[in-house]
PDB file of C-alpha atoms in Angstrom:
ATOM      1  CA  MET A   1      16.378  -1.828  -4.030  1.00 93.00           C
ATOM      2  CA  ARG A   2      13.848  -4.479  -3.105  1.00 97.00           C
ATOM      3  CA  ILE A   3      10.248  -3.260  -3.351  1.00 98.00           C
ATOM      4  CA  PHE A   4       7.292  -5.179  -1.957  1.00 98.00           C
ATOM      5  CA  VAL A   5       3.801  -4.261  -3.176  1.00 98.00           C
ATOM      6  CA  MET A   6       0.644  -5.206  -1.267  1.00 98.00           C
ATOM      7  CA  PHE A   7      -2.616  -4.946  -3.187  1.00 96.00           C
ATOM      8  CA  GLY A   8      -4.768  -6.163  -0.310  1.00 92.00           C
ATOM      9  CA  THR A   9      -6.803  -9.312   0.018  1.00 90.00           C
ATOM     10  CA  GLN A  10     -10.338  -7.954  -0.208  1.00 84.00           C
ATOM     11  CA  ASP A  11     -12.519  -9.335  -2.981  1.00 90.00           C
ATOM     12  CA  LYS A  12     -12.012  -6.401  -5.333  1.00 93.00           C
ATOM     13  CA  ARG A  13      -9.315  -5.904  -7.929  1.00 94.00           C
ATOM     14  CA  PHE A  14      -6.703  -3.141  -7.906  1.00 95.00           C
ATOM     15  CA  ASN A  15      -5.644  -3.322 -11.555  1.00 95.00           C
ATOM     16  CA  ARG A  16      -4.966   0.418 -11.653  1.00 96.00           C
ATOM     17  CA  LEU A  17      -1.990  -0.096  -9.325  1.00 97.00           C
ATOM     18  CA  LEU A  18      -0.832  -3.235 -11.155  1.00 95.00           C
ATOM     19  CA  ASN A  19      -0.842  -1.405 -14.499  1.00 94.00           C
ATOM     20  CA  ALA A  20       1.054   1.542 -13.013  1.00 97.00           C
ATOM     21  CA  ILE A  21       3.731  -0.809 -11.682  1.00 96.00           C
ATOM     22  CA  LEU A  22       4.040  -2.740 -14.939  1.00 94.00           C
ATOM     23  CA  ASN A  23       4.393   0.531 -16.883  1.00 94.00           C
ATOM     24  CA  SER A  24       6.871   2.085 -14.461  1.00 95.00           C
ATOM     25  CA  ASN A  25      10.599   2.527 -14.923  1.00 95.00           C
ATOM     26  CA  PHE A  26      11.421   1.346 -11.405  1.00 95.00           C
ATOM     27  CA  VAL A  27      10.163  -2.178 -12.156  1.00 94.00           C
ATOM     28  CA  ASN A  28      13.187  -2.697 -14.430  1.00 91.00           C
ATOM     29  CA  GLU A  29      15.671  -1.138 -12.017  1.00 92.00           C
ATOM     30  CA  ASN A  30      14.665  -2.909  -8.798  1.00 94.00           C
ATOM     31  CA  GLU A  31      13.599  -6.275  -7.442  1.00 95.00           C
ATOM     32  CA  VAL A  32       9.809  -6.029  -7.270  1.00 96.00           C
ATOM     33  CA  TYR A  33       7.690  -8.566  -5.393  1.00 96.00           C
ATOM     34  CA  VAL A  34       3.911  -8.425  -5.185  1.00 95.00           C
ATOM     35  CA  GLN A  35       1.051  -9.826  -3.136  1.00 95.00           C
ATOM     36  CA  LEU A  36      -1.843  -9.533  -5.590  1.00 93.00           C
ATOM     37  CA  GLY A  37      -4.893 -10.801  -3.733  1.00 93.00           C
ATOM     38  CA  TYR A  38      -7.844 -10.671  -6.149  1.00 92.00           C
ATOM     39  CA  THR A  39      -6.033  -8.415  -8.627  1.00 92.00           C
ATOM     40  CA  LYS A  40      -5.698 -10.242 -11.930  1.00 86.00           C
ATOM     41  CA  GLY A  41      -3.549  -9.565 -14.946  1.00 81.00           C
ATOM     42  CA  ASP A  42      -0.313 -10.439 -16.658  1.00 81.00           C
ATOM     43  CA  TYR A  43       2.364  -9.631 -14.147  1.00 80.00           C
ATOM     44  CA  SER A  44       5.240 -11.346 -15.897  1.00 78.00           C
ATOM     45  CA  GLY A  45       8.496  -9.612 -15.156  1.00 77.00           C
ATOM     46  CA  ILE A  46       7.735  -9.184 -11.482  1.00 88.00           C
ATOM     47  CA  ASN A  47       7.849 -11.753  -8.710  1.00 91.00           C
ATOM     48  CA  GLY A  48       4.965 -12.615  -6.497  1.00 87.00           C
ATOM     49  CA  GLN A  49       1.815 -14.484  -5.875  1.00 91.00           C
ATOM     50  CA  GLU A  50      -1.811 -13.965  -4.990  1.00 92.00           C
ATOM     51  CA  TYR A  51      -1.478 -14.655  -1.283  1.00 93.00           C
ATOM     52  CA  TYR A  52       1.210 -15.181   1.333  1.00 94.00           C
ATOM     53  CA  THR A  53       0.869 -16.809   4.726  1.00 94.00           C
ATOM     54  CA  GLU A  54       1.203 -14.375   7.613  1.00 93.00           C
ATOM     55  CA  ASP A  55       4.809 -15.471   8.192  1.00 95.00           C
ATOM     56  CA  GLU A  56       5.668 -15.154   4.490  1.00 96.00           C
ATOM     57  CA  LEU A  57       4.047 -11.723   4.326  1.00 95.00           C
ATOM     58  CA  ASN A  58       5.955 -10.492   7.370  1.00 96.00           C
ATOM     59  CA  HIS A  59       9.170 -11.856   5.866  1.00 97.00           C
ATOM     60  CA  GLN A  60       8.552 -10.021   2.580  1.00 97.00           C
ATOM     61  CA  ILE A  61       7.946  -6.775   4.467  1.00 98.00           C
ATOM     62  CA  GLU A  62      11.016  -7.314   6.629  1.00 98.00           C
ATOM     63  CA  ILE A  63      13.437  -7.852   3.724  1.00 98.00           C
ATOM     64  CA  ALA A  64      12.022  -5.069   1.548  1.00 98.00           C
ATOM     65  CA  ASP A  65      13.651  -1.656   1.306  1.00 98.00           C
ATOM     66  CA  LEU A  66      10.412   0.014   0.254  1.00 98.00           C
ATOM     67  CA  ILE A  67       6.752  -0.922   0.614  1.00 99.00           C
ATOM     68  CA  ILE A  68       4.016   0.162  -1.786  1.00 99.00           C
ATOM     69  CA  THR A  69       0.593  -0.668  -0.411  1.00 98.00           C
ATOM     70  CA  HIS A  70      -3.116  -0.006  -0.594  1.00 98.00           C
ATOM     71  CA  ALA A  71      -4.383   2.072   2.326  1.00 96.00           C
ATOM     72  CA  GLY A  72      -5.384  -0.798   4.561  1.00 95.00           C
ATOM     73  CA  VAL A  73      -4.534  -0.012   8.173  1.00 92.00           C
ATOM     74  CA  GLY A  74      -3.112  -3.496   8.802  1.00 93.00           C
ATOM     75  CA  ALA A  75      -0.776  -3.339   5.815  1.00 96.00           C
ATOM     76  CA  ILE A  76       0.445   0.162   6.673  1.00 96.00           C
ATOM     77  CA  VAL A  77       0.986  -0.562  10.364  1.00 94.00           C
ATOM     78  CA  SER A  78       2.788  -3.857   9.646  1.00 94.00           C
ATOM     79  CA  ALA A  79       5.308  -1.993   7.501  1.00 97.00           C
ATOM     80  CA  LEU A  80       5.680   0.950   9.886  1.00 96.00           C
ATOM     81  CA  LYS A  81       6.365  -1.328  12.850  1.00 94.00           C
ATOM     82  CA  LEU A  82       9.343  -2.657  10.880  1.00 95.00           C
ATOM     83  CA  LYS A  83      10.498   0.942  10.209  1.00 96.00           C
ATOM     84  CA  LYS A  84       9.942   0.718   6.460  1.00 97.00           C
ATOM     85  CA  ARG A  85       9.460   3.532   3.997  1.00 98.00           C
ATOM     86  CA  VAL A  86       5.862   3.191   2.842  1.00 99.00           C
ATOM     87  CA  ILE A  87       4.159   4.573  -0.250  1.00 99.00           C
ATOM     88  CA  VAL A  88       0.383   4.390   0.142  1.00 99.00           C
ATOM     89  CA  VAL A  89      -1.956   4.244  -2.860  1.00 99.00           C
ATOM     90  CA  PRO A  90      -5.614   4.300  -1.806  1.00 98.00           C
ATOM     91  CA  ARG A  91      -8.201   2.116  -3.480  1.00 96.00           C
ATOM     92  CA  LEU A  92     -10.985   4.323  -4.843  1.00 96.00           C
ATOM     93  CA  GLY A  93     -14.714   3.784  -5.015  1.00 93.00           C
ATOM     94  CA  GLN A  94     -15.021   5.437  -8.434  1.00 95.00           C
ATOM     95  CA  TYR A  95     -12.958   2.602  -9.934  1.00 94.00           C
ATOM     96  CA  LYS A  96     -14.875  -0.073  -7.984  1.00 94.00           C
ATOM     97  CA  GLU A  97     -11.668  -0.904  -6.084  1.00 94.00           C
ATOM     98  CA  GLN A  98     -13.513  -0.313  -2.828  1.00 92.00           C
ATOM     99  CA  ASN A  99     -17.089   0.432  -1.811  1.00 90.00           C
ATOM    100  CA  ASN A 100     -16.197   3.996  -0.844  1.00 91.00           C
ATOM    101  CA  ASP A 101     -13.171   6.248  -0.416  1.00 92.00           C
ATOM    102  CA  HIS A 102     -12.359   5.541   3.229  1.00 91.00           C
ATOM    103  CA  GLN A 103      -8.830   4.533   2.180  1.00 95.00           C
ATOM    104  CA  VAL A 104      -8.181   8.148   1.176  1.00 96.00           C
ATOM    105  CA  GLN A 105      -8.996   9.213   4.735  1.00 93.00           C
ATOM    106  CA  ILE A 106      -6.726   6.531   6.168  1.00 93.00           C
ATOM    107  CA  MET A 107      -3.872   7.578   3.860  1.00 96.00           C
ATOM    108  CA  GLU A 108      -4.348  11.253   4.774  1.00 95.00           C
ATOM    109  CA  ARG A 109      -4.260  10.476   8.487  1.00 91.00           C
ATOM    110  CA  PHE A 110      -0.960   8.555   8.243  1.00 94.00           C
ATOM    111  CA  ASP A 111       0.470  11.225   5.929  1.00 96.00           C
ATOM    112  CA  LYS A 112      -0.474  14.061   8.282  1.00 93.00           C
ATOM    113  CA  GLN A 113       1.410  12.281  11.057  1.00 92.00           C
ATOM    114  CA  GLY A 114       4.545  11.959   8.899  1.00 95.00           C
ATOM    115  CA  TYR A 115       4.533   8.175   8.639  1.00 96.00           C
ATOM    116  CA  ILE A 116       4.000   7.553   4.928  1.00 98.00           C
ATOM    117  CA  ILE A 117       4.397   8.910   1.407  1.00 99.00           C
ATOM    118  CA  PRO A 118       0.983   9.364  -0.237  1.00 99.00           C
ATOM    119  CA  CYS A 119       0.437   8.645  -3.922  1.00 98.00           C
ATOM    120  CA  THR A 120      -2.935   9.538  -5.404  1.00 97.00           C
ATOM    121  CA  ASP A 121      -1.706  10.168  -8.951  1.00 98.00           C
ATOM    122  CA  LEU A 122      -0.360   6.898 -10.339  1.00 98.00           C
ATOM    123  CA  SER A 123       1.152   8.690 -13.343  1.00 98.00           C
ATOM    124  CA  LYS A 124       3.672   9.990 -10.775  1.00 98.00           C
ATOM    125  CA  LEU A 125       4.467   6.619  -9.203  1.00 98.00           C
ATOM    126  CA  ASP A 126       8.013   6.549 -10.637  1.00 97.00           C
ATOM    127  CA  GLU A 127       8.690  10.006  -9.210  1.00 98.00           C
ATOM    128  CA  THR A 128       7.211   8.986  -5.868  1.00 98.00           C
ATOM    129  CA  VAL A 129       9.435   5.889  -5.717  1.00 98.00           C
ATOM    130  CA  ASN A 130      12.506   7.996  -6.546  1.00 96.00           C
ATOM    131  CA  ASN A 131      11.603  10.498  -3.818  1.00 96.00           C
ATOM    132  CA  ALA A 132      11.140   7.675  -1.318  1.00 97.00           C
ATOM    133  CA  TYR A 133      14.919   7.221  -1.142  1.00 91.00           C
ATOM    134  CA  ASN A 134      15.141  10.546   0.713  1.00 95.00           C
ATOM    135  CA  PHE A 135      12.046  10.143   2.887  1.00 96.00           C
ATOM    136  CA  GLU A 136      12.680   9.607   6.580  1.00 94.00           C
ATOM    137  CA  PRO A 137       9.434   8.452   8.171  1.00 93.00           C
ATOM    138  CA  LYS A 138       8.551   9.467  11.673  1.00 92.00           C
ATOM    139  CA  GLU A 139       8.911   6.545  14.076  1.00 92.00           C
ATOM    140  CA  TYR A 140       5.553   4.822  14.357  1.00 90.00           C
ATOM    141  CA  VAL A 141       3.736   5.064  17.669  1.00 83.00           C
ATOM    142  CA  ALA A 142       0.411   3.246  17.873  1.00 78.00           C
ATOM    143  CA  ASP A 143      -2.501   5.666  18.067  1.00 67.00           C
ATOM    144  CA  LYS A 144      -5.123   3.407  19.583  1.00 68.00           C
ATOM    145  CA  GLN A 145      -7.800   6.091  19.755  1.00 70.00           C
ATOM    146  CA  GLY A 146      -7.106   7.067  16.149  1.00 68.00           C
ATOM    147  CA  ILE A 147      -7.469   3.469  15.044  1.00 65.00           C
ATOM    148  CA  ILE A 148     -10.715   3.138  16.999  1.00 68.00           C
ATOM    149  CA  ASP A 149     -11.977   6.323  15.308  1.00 73.00           C
ATOM    150  CA  GLU A 150     -11.025   4.962  11.869  1.00 67.00           C
ATOM    151  CA  ILE A 151     -12.840   1.684  12.516  1.00 68.00           C
ATOM    152  CA  THR A 152     -15.900   3.550  13.792  1.00 73.00           C
ATOM    153  CA  ASP A 153     -15.899   5.798  10.707  1.00 74.00           C
ATOM    154  CA  PHE A 154     -15.570   2.747   8.468  1.00 66.00           C
ATOM    155  CA  ILE A 155     -18.471   0.973  10.164  1.00 72.00           C
ATOM    156  CA  ASN A 156     -20.600   4.099   9.850  1.00 73.00           C
ATOM    157  CA  CYS A 157     -19.788   4.294   6.114  1.00 70.00           C
ATOM    158  CA  ILE A 158     -20.878   0.682   5.637  1.00 64.00           C
ATOM    159  CA  LYS A 159     -24.181   1.343   7.411  1.00 62.00           C
ATOM    160  CA  LYS A 160     -25.044   4.146   4.960  1.00 56.00           C
TER     161      LYS A 160
END
């Protein structure tokens, strides 16, 4: 299985996810490619780079069997449009991965609609990847009002 992992490109690290991947069993059993963004660390043993062009990123998503991503709306929607199985790991404010926990809300919204597989406990990432083989995501239909609501909520969080 080819797994593509998107850490996001915001200016905060997501080392918690990188460490979980490096310590997982699936990394040895699958082709794993990563887009690290600002996340730093020794990621020898997995393929990837800090950034991809938009075309390269879309290509990586297209050829992957499974996507693991932070809970950025753009990353999730890009994968869903290509009918990919998506595991979403939210960045958390308590670890300084994000300014707040809005990614948890985004993940919960996509999960509630049957589009993604949530993963909030990284000690269970191997199990989540194994379960992803049997997950059949609901076909993605753009929820424009939902996206507008998410953006509005995000802007309101920033203002606080």
